[in-house]
C-alpha cells in the first residue's frame, strides 16, 4: 500500500478521453446531449482509498465495471433524472461497485457526483464482504452528510499540505498521520453503507431490479452488435424481432435514453465514427475512411452533426488529437 496523500484535477471535453487516466475500470460512455462535455474530476488519494468528485455538463449513458476492490458512488445534483437499469433514482440512493459487477446508468445534464474507491487489499483487511448484495440502496441522509463533510475536510488539508514547507510536508507524510485521515473517512463510509451490510446473506439478482424498458433496449443494442453489416435496423424490424409493438419499443428507448431508437443508433454510429477517426495516424483521408468504417454513407451533413454533438468539426478534433 502506497503511504502518500495527494490531490489531482482533470478536465476534458472529449467523451473518448473520459477516465482514460483511471486504472481498474472497464467502461463505455455515450454522450446523449449535444455540446461540449464539460467534464471535471478532482481526486484525493489516501493509502488504499481514492475520493473523487465529478461534474459534467452533458447527459451521458454509462456502462462501467469496477475491476478490483470496492466502490461507492452517488449523485449530488443533476438537471433531469438519473436512472440505474431503467429505474429513476434520487439524491438519497447510492450505488455499490464490486469487482466484476457491470453497472448501467444514465446521468442527466449538469450532474455533480461523488465516489469513494477502496483497493482490494484494504477491502480484505476490513473484512467488508458484500458479495450478492443489491448494488442500489437508499442511504441515511445524515450519514452521507457526515461523509461529505469529512471528505471535504480531507481535501482541504491535503491541498494545504501541498503548499506547506518541505519540513511540514515530511512530517505530514508520516504513515500514522495519513492513516488517521483515511480511517476517519472509512468510519463515515461504514455508516453510509449500513443498508448494504444489513442485506448480507441475501442473494440478489440485479436483473430483477431492471425495468422491462431497460431490458428491451439492451436486447435491441445486442442485436445491432451481432449484425454482419453496420446498417441501422428499422423500428419495424426491431419490434418484430423483440416481439413487441413499435409503440412499446419507442417508449422503452424514450424512457431509458431520451430519444427514439433511430436517433439513438445514429448517435452510437457518430460515436463509432469518432473512435475510428481518432485511431487514424494522419489527417489525409481519415474522415472519409472513418465514415466508411462506421457505416456513414451520406457525408453532406456529417461535419454539421458532429460539430453540434461534440462542439468541434471532425477535422478540428483529429488535428487536436494528433497534436497530443
Coordinates of C-alpha atoms in Angstrom, one line a residue:
X1 CA 0.0 0.0 0.0
X2 CA 1.4 3.4 -1.0
X3 CA 1.5 5.7 2.0
X4 CA 1.0 9.0 0.4
X5 CA -1.6 11.7 0.1
X6 CA -2.1 13.9 -3.0
X7 CA -4.8 15.8 -5.0
X8 CA -5.2 15.8 -8.8
X9 CA -7.6 17.5 -11.1
X10 CA -8.5 16.6 -14.7
X11 CA -10.8 18.3 -17.2
X12 CA -11.9 17.2 -20.6
X13 CA -14.5 17.9 -23.3
X14 CA -13.7 14.6 -25.0
X15 CA -16.1 11.8 -24.3
X16 CA -13.5 9.3 -25.6
X17 CA -10.8 10.5 -23.1
X18 CA -13.1 10.2 -20.2
X19 CA -11.4 8.2 -17.4
X20 CA -8.7 7.0 -19.7
X21 CA -6.4 8.2 -16.9
X22 CA -8.0 5.8 -14.4
X23 CA -6.9 2.3 -13.7
X24 CA -9.1 -0.6 -12.6
X25 CA -12.2 0.2 -14.7
X26 CA -13.8 -1.2 -17.9
X27 CA -16.2 1.3 -19.4
X28 CA -18.2 2.7 -22.3
X29 CA -19.7 6.2 -22.4
X30 CA -22.2 7.7 -24.8
X31 CA -22.8 11.5 -24.8
X32 CA -26.6 11.8 -25.1
X33 CA -26.9 15.6 -25.3
X34 CA -25.2 17.9 -27.7
X35 CA -22.4 20.3 -26.8
X36 CA -19.0 20.3 -25.1
X37 CA -18.8 17.7 -22.4
X38 CA -17.5 20.0 -19.7
X39 CA -16.2 17.1 -17.5
X40 CA -14.2 17.8 -14.4
X41 CA -12.7 15.4 -11.9
X42 CA -10.9 16.1 -8.6
X43 CA -9.3 13.3 -6.7
X44 CA -7.8 13.0 -3.3
X45 CA -5.6 9.9 -2.9
X46 CA -5.1 8.3 0.5
X47 CA -3.5 5.0 1.4
X48 CA -5.8 2.4 -0.3
X49 CA -8.6 5.0 -0.8
X50 CA -9.4 7.4 -3.6
X51 CA -12.1 10.1 -3.0
X52 CA -13.5 11.6 -6.3
X53 CA -15.7 14.5 -7.1
X54 CA -17.1 14.7 -10.7
X55 CA -19.1 17.3 -12.7
X56 CA -20.3 17.1 -16.3
X57 CA -22.3 19.4 -18.4
X58 CA -23.9 16.9 -20.8
X59 CA -26.1 13.9 -20.2
X60 CA -24.4 10.6 -20.5
X61 CA -25.2 6.9 -20.8
X62 CA -22.7 4.8 -18.8
X63 CA -21.7 1.2 -18.7
X64 CA -19.0 0.6 -16.1
X65 CA -17.3 -2.4 -14.5
X66 CA -15.0 -1.9 -11.5
X67 CA -12.3 -4.5 -11.9
X68 CA -10.8 -4.7 -8.4
X69 CA -11.8 -3.5 -5.0
X70 CA -15.0 -1.8 -3.8
X71 CA -16.5 1.5 -4.8
X72 CA -19.4 3.6 -3.7
X73 CA -21.0 6.5 -5.6
X74 CA -23.9 8.8 -5.5
X75 CA -25.3 11.8 -7.4
X76 CA -25.3 15.0 -5.5
X77 CA -27.2 17.1 -8.0
X78 CA -28.4 17.0 -11.7
X79 CA -30.7 18.6 -14.1
X80 CA -33.1 15.9 -15.2
X81 CA -33.5 12.3 -13.9
X82 CA -30.7 9.8 -13.1
X83 CA -31.6 6.2 -13.9
X84 CA -30.0 2.9 -12.9
X85 CA -31.0 0.0 -15.2
X86 CA -34.1 2.0 -16.1
X87 CA -35.1 2.9 -12.5
X88 CA -35.2 6.6 -11.6
X89 CA -33.1 7.3 -8.6
X90 CA -32.7 10.4 -6.4
X91 CA -30.0 12.0 -4.2
X92 CA -30.7 9.6 -1.4
X93 CA -29.8 6.5 -3.5
X94 CA -26.3 5.1 -3.7
X95 CA -24.6 2.6 -5.9
X96 CA -22.1 0.0 -4.7
X97 CA -19.4 -1.2 -7.1
X98 CA -17.8 -4.6 -6.6
X99 CA -15.1 -6.4 -8.6
X100 CA -16.5 -7.6 -11.9
X101 CA -20.1 -6.3 -11.5
X102 CA -21.3 -4.4 -14.5
X103 CA -23.4 -1.3 -13.9
X104 CA -25.6 0.6 -16.3
X105 CA -26.9 4.1 -15.6
X106 CA -28.0 7.3 -17.4
X107 CA -26.9 10.7 -16.0
X108 CA -28.8 13.9 -16.6
X109 CA -27.3 17.2 -17.6
X110 CA -25.2 19.2 -15.2
X111 CA -24.6 16.3 -13.0
X112 CA -22.5 16.5 -9.8
X113 CA -21.5 13.2 -8.2
X114 CA -19.0 11.8 -5.7
X115 CA -17.4 8.4 -5.3
X116 CA -15.0 6.6 -3.0
X117 CA -12.9 3.6 -4.1
X118 CA -11.1 1.1 -1.9
X119 CA -8.4 -1.2 -3.2
X120 CA -8.5 -5.0 -2.9
X121 CA -6.1 -5.3 0.0
X122 CA -7.9 -2.7 2.1
X123 CA -11.3 -4.3 1.5
X124 CA -9.9 -7.7 2.6
X125 CA -8.2 -6.2 5.6
X126 CA -11.5 -4.5 6.6
X127 CA -13.5 -7.7 6.0
X128 CA -16.1 -5.8 4.0
X129 CA -17.6 -8.8 2.1
X130 CA -20.7 -7.5 0.4
X131 CA -21.0 -10.2 -2.4
X132 CA -24.5 -10.7 -3.7
X133 CA -25.8 -7.5 -2.1
X134 CA -28.2 -5.4 -4.2
X135 CA -26.0 -2.6 -5.7
X136 CA -28.6 0.1 -5.4
X137 CA -29.8 1.1 -1.9
X138 CA -31.2 4.1 -0.1
X139 CA -28.8 5.6 2.5
X140 CA -29.3 7.7 5.6
X141 CA -29.1 11.4 4.5
X142 CA -27.4 12.4 7.9
X143 CA -24.7 9.7 7.3
X144 CA -24.0 10.9 3.8
X145 CA -23.7 14.5 5.0
X146 CA -21.1 13.4 7.6
X147 CA -19.2 11.6 4.9
X148 CA -19.3 14.6 2.6
X149 CA -18.0 16.9 5.4
X150 CA -15.1 14.7 6.4
X151 CA -14.1 14.2 2.7
X152 CA -14.2 18.0 2.1
X153 CA -12.0 18.4 5.2
X154 CA -9.5 15.8 4.0
X155 CA -9.4 17.5 0.6
X156 CA -8.7 20.9 2.2
X157 CA -6.0 19.5 4.5
X158 CA -4.4 17.6 1.6
X159 CA -4.3 20.8 -0.5
X160 CA -2.8 22.7 2.4
X161 CA -0.1 20.1 2.7
X162 CA 0.9 20.7 -0.9
X163 CA 1.5 24.4 -0.1
X164 CA 3.3 23.8 3.2
X165 CA 7.1 23.9 3.8
X166 CA 9.2 20.8 3.0
X167 CA 9.6 20.2 6.7
X168 CA 5.9 20.2 7.3
X169 CA 5.3 18.1 4.3
X170 CA 7.8 15.5 5.6
X171 CA 6.1 15.5 9.0
X172 CA 2.6 15.0 7.5
X173 CA 3.8 12.2 5.2
X174 CA 4.1 10.1 8.3
X175 CA 2.0 7.0 7.8
X176 CA 0.1 7.4 11.1
X177 CA -0.9 10.9 10.1
X178 CA -2.2 9.7 6.7
X179 CA -3.9 6.6 8.2
X180 CA -5.8 8.7 10.7
X181 CA -7.3 10.8 7.8
X182 CA -8.1 7.7 5.9
X183 CA -9.7 5.9 8.9
X184 CA -11.9 8.9 9.6
X185 CA -13.3 8.6 6.1
X186 CA -13.7 4.9 6.4
X187 CA -15.7 5.2 9.7
X188 CA -18.2 7.6 8.0
X189 CA -18.3 5.4 4.9
X190 CA -19.1 2.3 7.0
X191 CA -22.2 4.2 8.4
X192 CA -23.4 5.1 5.0
X193 CA -23.0 1.5 3.8
X194 CA -25.2 0.2 6.7
X195 CA -28.1 -0.7 4.4
X196 CA -25.8 -2.8 2.2
X197 CA -24.3 -4.6 5.3
X198 CA -27.8 -5.2 6.5
X199 CA -28.5 -7.2 3.3
X200 CA -25.6 -9.5 3.7
X201 CA -26.5 -13.1 3.1
X202 CA -29.5 -12.3 0.8
X203 CA -28.6 -13.4 -2.7
X204 CA -29.7 -10.8 -5.2
X205 CA -30.0 -10.8 -9.0
X206 CA -29.8 -7.3 -10.3
X207 CA -31.7 -8.3 -13.4
X208 CA -34.8 -8.5 -11.2
X209 CA -34.4 -4.8 -10.4
X210 CA -34.0 -3.8 -14.1
X211 CA -37.1 -2.3 -15.8
X212 CA -38.6 -4.0 -18.8
X213 CA -37.8 -0.9 -20.9
X214 CA -34.1 -1.2 -20.0
X215 CA -34.0 -4.9 -20.8
X216 CA -35.7 -4.2 -24.2
X217 CA -33.2 -1.5 -25.2
X218 CA -30.3 -3.8 -24.1
X219 CA -31.7 -6.6 -26.3
X220 CA -32.0 -4.2 -29.2
X221 CA -28.5 -2.9 -28.8
X222 CA -27.2 -6.5 -28.6
X223 CA -28.9 -7.4 -31.8
X224 CA -27.4 -4.5 -33.7
X225 CA -23.9 -5.5 -32.5
X226 CA -24.4 -9.0 -33.8
X227 CA -25.4 -7.9 -37.3
X228 CA -22.9 -8.5 -40.1
X229 CA -23.3 -5.0 -41.5
X230 CA -23.3 -1.6 -39.9
X231 CA -26.7 -0.6 -41.1
X232 CA -29.3 0.6 -38.6
X233 CA -32.4 -1.7 -38.3
X234 CA -35.8 -0.2 -38.8
X235 CA -38.3 0.1 -35.9
X236 CA -40.4 -2.5 -37.7
X237 CA -37.5 -4.9 -37.8
X238 CA -36.6 -4.4 -34.2
X239 CA -40.2 -4.6 -32.9
X240 CA -40.7 -7.8 -34.8
X241 CA -37.5 -9.4 -33.6
X242 CA -38.2 -8.4 -30.0
X243 CA -41.9 -9.4 -30.3
X244 CA -43.3 -6.0 -29.1
X245 CA -45.2 -3.2 -30.7
X246 CA -43.4 -0.3 -32.3
X247 CA -45.0 1.9 -29.7
X248 CA -43.6 -0.2 -26.8
X249 CA -40.2 -0.1 -28.5
X250 CA -40.3 3.6 -28.8
X251 CA -41.4 4.2 -25.2
X252 CA -38.6 1.9 -24.0
X253 CA -35.9 3.9 -25.8
X254 CA -37.5 7.2 -24.8
X255 CA -37.6 6.2 -21.2
X256 CA -34.0 4.9 -21.0
X257 CA -32.0 7.2 -23.4
X258 CA -34.5 10.0 -24.0
X259 CA -34.8 9.6 -27.8
X260 CA -36.2 7.3 -30.5
X261 CA -34.4 4.0 -31.5
X262 CA -33.3 5.5 -34.8
X263 CA -31.9 8.6 -33.2
X264 CA -30.0 6.5 -30.6
X265 CA -28.4 4.2 -33.1
X266 CA -27.5 7.2 -35.3
X267 CA -25.8 8.7 -32.2
X268 CA -24.0 5.5 -31.5
X269 CA -22.8 5.5 -35.1
X270 CA -21.5 9.0 -34.6
X271 CA -19.5 7.9 -31.6
X272 CA -18.2 4.9 -33.5
X273 CA -17.1 7.3 -36.3
X274 CA -15.3 9.4 -33.7
X275 CA -13.4 6.3 -32.4
X276 CA -12.3 5.3 -35.9
X277 CA -11.3 8.9 -36.6
X278 CA -9.1 9.1 -33.5
X279 CA -7.4 5.9 -34.5
X280 CA -6.2 7.5 -37.7
X281 CA -2.4 8.0 -37.9
X282 CA -2.7 11.1 -40.2
X283 CA -5.3 13.7 -41.3
X284 CA -5.3 13.0 -45.0
X285 CA -8.2 10.7 -46.0
X286 CA -9.0 10.0 -42.3
X287 CA -12.6 11.4 -42.3
X288 CA -13.7 9.5 -45.4
X289 CA -12.2 6.3 -44.1
X290 CA -13.7 6.6 -40.6
X291 CA -17.1 7.3 -42.2
X292 CA -16.9 4.2 -44.3
X293 CA -15.8 2.1 -41.3
X294 CA -18.7 3.3 -39.2
X295 CA -21.3 2.9 -42.0
X296 CA -21.9 6.6 -42.7
X297 CA -22.8 6.9 -46.4
X298 CA -24.1 10.5 -46.5
X299 CA -21.1 12.8 -46.0
X300 CA -23.0 16.0 -46.6
X301 CA -24.3 16.7 -43.0
X302 CA -21.6 14.7 -41.2
X303 CA -19.5 17.7 -40.2
X304 CA -22.5 19.7 -39.1
X305 CA -23.9 16.8 -37.0
X306 CA -20.5 16.1 -35.5
X307 CA -19.9 19.8 -34.5
X308 CA -23.4 20.1 -33.0
X309 CA -22.8 16.9 -30.9
X310 CA -19.2 17.4 -29.8
X311 CA -18.6 21.1 -30.2
X312 CA -15.9 20.8 -32.9
X313 CA -15.6 19.6 -36.5
X314 CA -14.1 16.2 -37.4
X315 CA -11.0 17.8 -38.8
X316 CA -10.6 20.1 -35.8
X317 CA -11.0 17.1 -33.5
X318 CA -8.4 15.0 -35.4
X319 CA -5.9 17.8 -35.6
X320 CA -6.2 18.3 -31.8
X321 CA -5.8 14.6 -31.2
X322 CA -2.8 14.3 -33.5
X323 CA -1.1 17.1 -31.7
X324 CA -1.4 15.3 -28.4

